[in-house]
mmCIF file of C-alpha atoms in Angstrom:
data_model
loop_
_atom_site.group_PDB
_atom_site.id
_atom_site.type_symbol
_atom_site.label_atom_id
_atom_site.label_comp_id
_atom_site.label_asym_id
_atom_site.label_seq_id
_atom_site.Cartn_x
_atom_site.Cartn_y
_atom_site.Cartn_z
ATOM 1 C CA UNK A 1 125.650 -59.979 -77.909
ATOM 2 C CA UNK A 2 127.820 -63.466 -76.507
ATOM 3 C CA UNK A 3 125.400 -66.300 -75.344
ATOM 4 C CA UNK A 4 124.755 -66.086 -71.570
ATOM 5 C CA UNK A 5 123.781 -69.439 -68.927
ATOM 6 C CA UNK A 6 123.759 -69.993 -65.760
ATOM 7 C CA UNK A 7 126.715 -72.180 -64.452
ATOM 8 C CA UNK A 8 126.860 -73.653 -61.312
ATOM 9 C CA UNK A 9 130.694 -74.842 -59.786
ATOM 10 C CA UNK A 10 130.626 -77.284 -57.341
ATOM 11 C CA UNK A 11 133.916 -78.145 -55.246
ATOM 12 C CA UNK A 12 133.715 -81.999 -55.696
ATOM 13 C CA UNK A 13 136.333 -85.216 -53.520
ATOM 14 C CA UNK A 14 136.065 -87.578 -56.565
ATOM 15 C CA UNK A 15 135.701 -85.558 -59.869
ATOM 16 C CA UNK A 16 135.816 -88.867 -62.035
ATOM 17 C CA UNK A 17 132.663 -89.994 -59.563
ATOM 18 C CA UNK A 18 130.393 -87.106 -59.528
ATOM 19 C CA UNK A 19 130.898 -86.926 -63.204
ATOM 20 C CA UNK A 20 129.422 -90.328 -63.951
ATOM 21 C CA UNK A 21 126.405 -89.336 -61.382
ATOM 22 C CA UNK A 22 125.503 -86.377 -63.378
ATOM 23 C CA UNK A 23 126.135 -87.883 -66.932
ATOM 24 C CA UNK A 24 124.092 -91.255 -65.116
ATOM 25 C CA UNK A 25 121.219 -88.177 -64.298
ATOM 26 C CA UNK A 26 121.084 -86.936 -67.978
ATOM 27 C CA UNK A 27 123.743 -83.808 -68.381
ATOM 28 C CA UNK A 28 125.789 -84.212 -71.114
ATOM 29 C CA UNK A 29 129.664 -83.566 -70.835
ATOM 30 C CA UNK A 30 131.057 -80.380 -72.582
ATOM 31 C CA UNK A 31 134.630 -81.378 -74.126
ATOM 32 C CA UNK A 32 137.300 -78.831 -71.963
ATOM 33 C CA UNK A 33 141.162 -80.312 -72.886
ATOM 34 C CA UNK A 34 142.526 -76.439 -71.103
ATOM 35 C CA UNK A 35 141.460 -77.587 -67.535
ATOM 36 C CA UNK A 36 141.682 -81.251 -67.387
ATOM 37 C CA UNK A 37 141.025 -81.670 -63.772
ATOM 38 C CA UNK A 38 137.530 -80.250 -64.085
ATOM 39 C CA UNK A 39 134.310 -81.590 -65.902
ATOM 40 C CA UNK A 40 132.325 -79.467 -67.232
ATOM 41 C CA UNK A 41 128.402 -80.450 -68.257
ATOM 42 C CA UNK A 42 125.655 -79.501 -69.308
ATOM 43 C CA UNK A 43 121.808 -79.618 -68.877
ATOM 44 C CA UNK A 44 119.794 -77.772 -70.875
ATOM 45 C CA UNK A 45 121.011 -73.816 -71.052
ATOM 46 C CA UNK A 46 122.586 -74.856 -67.550
ATOM 47 C CA UNK A 47 126.141 -75.506 -66.821
ATOM 48 C CA UNK A 48 127.611 -77.339 -64.336
ATOM 49 C CA UNK A 49 131.482 -77.075 -63.326
ATOM 50 C CA UNK A 50 133.141 -80.145 -61.319
ATOM 51 C CA UNK A 51 135.956 -79.159 -59.352
ATOM 52 C CA UNK A 52 138.275 -80.388 -56.732
ATOM 53 C CA UNK A 53 137.468 -79.532 -53.578
ATOM 54 C CA UNK A 54 141.681 -80.448 -52.860
ATOM 55 C CA UNK A 55 143.288 -79.547 -55.835
ATOM 56 C CA UNK A 56 141.797 -76.856 -57.900
ATOM 57 C CA UNK A 57 143.233 -73.461 -56.582
ATOM 58 C CA UNK A 58 141.002 -70.831 -54.558
ATOM 59 C CA UNK A 59 140.403 -67.407 -54.759
ATOM 60 C CA UNK A 60 140.426 -66.901 -51.196
ATOM 61 C CA UNK A 61 142.739 -69.070 -49.157
ATOM 62 C CA UNK A 62 140.231 -68.818 -46.034
ATOM 63 C CA UNK A 63 137.258 -70.330 -47.825
ATOM 64 C CA UNK A 64 139.406 -72.597 -49.145
ATOM 65 C CA UNK A 65 140.333 -74.135 -46.038
ATOM 66 C CA UNK A 66 136.812 -74.540 -44.984
ATOM 67 C CA UNK A 67 136.047 -76.118 -48.179
ATOM 68 C CA UNK A 68 138.784 -78.205 -47.788
ATOM 69 C CA UNK A 69 138.076 -79.053 -44.205
ATOM 70 C CA UNK A 70 133.997 -78.736 -43.599
ATOM 71 C CA UNK A 71 131.367 -80.696 -44.796
ATOM 72 C CA UNK A 72 130.019 -79.008 -48.600
ATOM 73 C CA UNK A 73 126.489 -78.775 -49.491
ATOM 74 C CA UNK A 74 124.321 -77.055 -46.760
ATOM 75 C CA UNK A 75 121.657 -74.201 -47.857
ATOM 76 C CA UNK A 76 122.425 -74.625 -51.195
ATOM 77 C CA UNK A 77 120.099 -77.016 -53.049
ATOM 78 C CA UNK A 78 120.626 -77.863 -57.111
ATOM 79 C CA UNK A 79 116.950 -78.963 -58.745
ATOM 80 C CA UNK A 80 116.801 -81.428 -61.593
ATOM 81 C CA UNK A 81 113.977 -81.987 -63.882
ATOM 82 C CA UNK A 82 113.123 -85.694 -64.402
ATOM 83 C CA UNK A 83 111.081 -87.685 -66.594
ATOM 84 C CA UNK A 84 111.012 -90.707 -64.450
ATOM 85 C CA UNK A 85 111.649 -90.168 -60.536
ATOM 86 C CA UNK A 86 111.333 -93.526 -59.536
ATOM 87 C CA UNK A 87 114.540 -94.291 -62.290
ATOM 88 C CA UNK A 88 116.072 -91.688 -60.275
ATOM 89 C CA UNK A 89 115.176 -93.028 -57.117
ATOM 90 C CA UNK A 90 116.466 -96.520 -58.003
ATOM 91 C CA UNK A 91 119.636 -94.862 -59.276
ATOM 92 C CA UNK A 92 120.057 -93.457 -55.518
ATOM 93 C CA UNK A 93 119.629 -97.014 -54.112
ATOM 94 C CA UNK A 94 122.318 -98.590 -56.104
ATOM 95 C CA UNK A 95 125.235 -96.217 -55.548
ATOM 96 C CA UNK A 96 123.952 -96.382 -52.205
ATOM 97 C CA UNK A 97 123.680 -92.718 -51.689
ATOM 98 C CA UNK A 98 121.288 -90.993 -49.007
ATOM 99 C CA UNK A 99 117.946 -90.163 -49.653
ATOM 100 C CA UNK A 100 116.596 -86.581 -47.490
ATOM 101 C CA UNK A 101 112.999 -86.637 -48.586
ATOM 102 C CA UNK A 102 111.599 -90.546 -50.780
ATOM 103 C CA UNK A 103 109.841 -89.630 -53.453
ATOM 104 C CA UNK A 104 106.553 -87.645 -52.553
ATOM 105 C CA UNK A 105 103.437 -86.065 -54.855
ATOM 106 C CA UNK A 106 103.179 -82.496 -53.956
ATOM 107 C CA UNK A 107 100.510 -81.022 -56.341
ATOM 108 C CA UNK A 108 102.468 -79.565 -59.164
ATOM 109 C CA UNK A 109 105.018 -82.501 -59.473
ATOM 110 C CA UNK A 110 106.657 -85.412 -57.426
ATOM 111 C CA UNK A 111 110.214 -84.814 -55.788
ATOM 112 C CA UNK A 112 112.710 -86.485 -54.334
ATOM 113 C CA UNK A 113 115.345 -85.313 -51.686
ATOM 114 C CA UNK A 114 119.070 -86.531 -51.936
ATOM 115 C CA UNK A 115 122.797 -86.219 -51.740
ATOM 116 C CA UNK A 116 125.023 -86.365 -54.007
ATOM 117 C CA UNK A 117 129.020 -87.541 -53.087
ATOM 118 C CA UNK A 118 130.191 -84.490 -52.136
ATOM 119 C CA UNK A 119 126.823 -84.122 -49.776
ATOM 120 C CA UNK A 120 124.944 -81.746 -51.684
ATOM 121 C CA UNK A 121 121.341 -81.992 -51.539
ATOM 122 C CA UNK A 122 119.732 -82.686 -55.202
ATOM 123 C CA UNK A 123 115.740 -82.158 -55.352
ATOM 124 C CA UNK A 124 114.149 -84.222 -59.095
ATOM 125 C CA UNK A 125 111.536 -83.038 -59.999
ATOM 126 C CA UNK A 126 108.910 -84.811 -62.357
ATOM 127 C CA UNK A 127 105.882 -82.868 -63.396
ATOM 128 C CA UNK A 128 102.356 -84.357 -64.263
#
């Protein structure tokens, strides 16, 4: 049977900026020359596919119009493990990105929530 992994696709305003941010968080690039307008990244066995919310096609035009015109990300949270939550918080400060929850201890881990450049919420967790 072929290998299978979880893949998450995000529609973003600036593919290069988003790619640089996720690379700074420890994601690794996956070379993909067949679709130059997209960026494929991996974190462990999970793939993150970044595509332009304006230039990449949509299979449903109504959802495409909503994605192009409305805010992105409500109800979606990407959870990323980290070995250094303070370094992630510092990256958010340097990038001028919104913080929705400052680092705090929740018993099993320290967590931190922030929004990426397109408003997708990311929860970072540093396990004890």
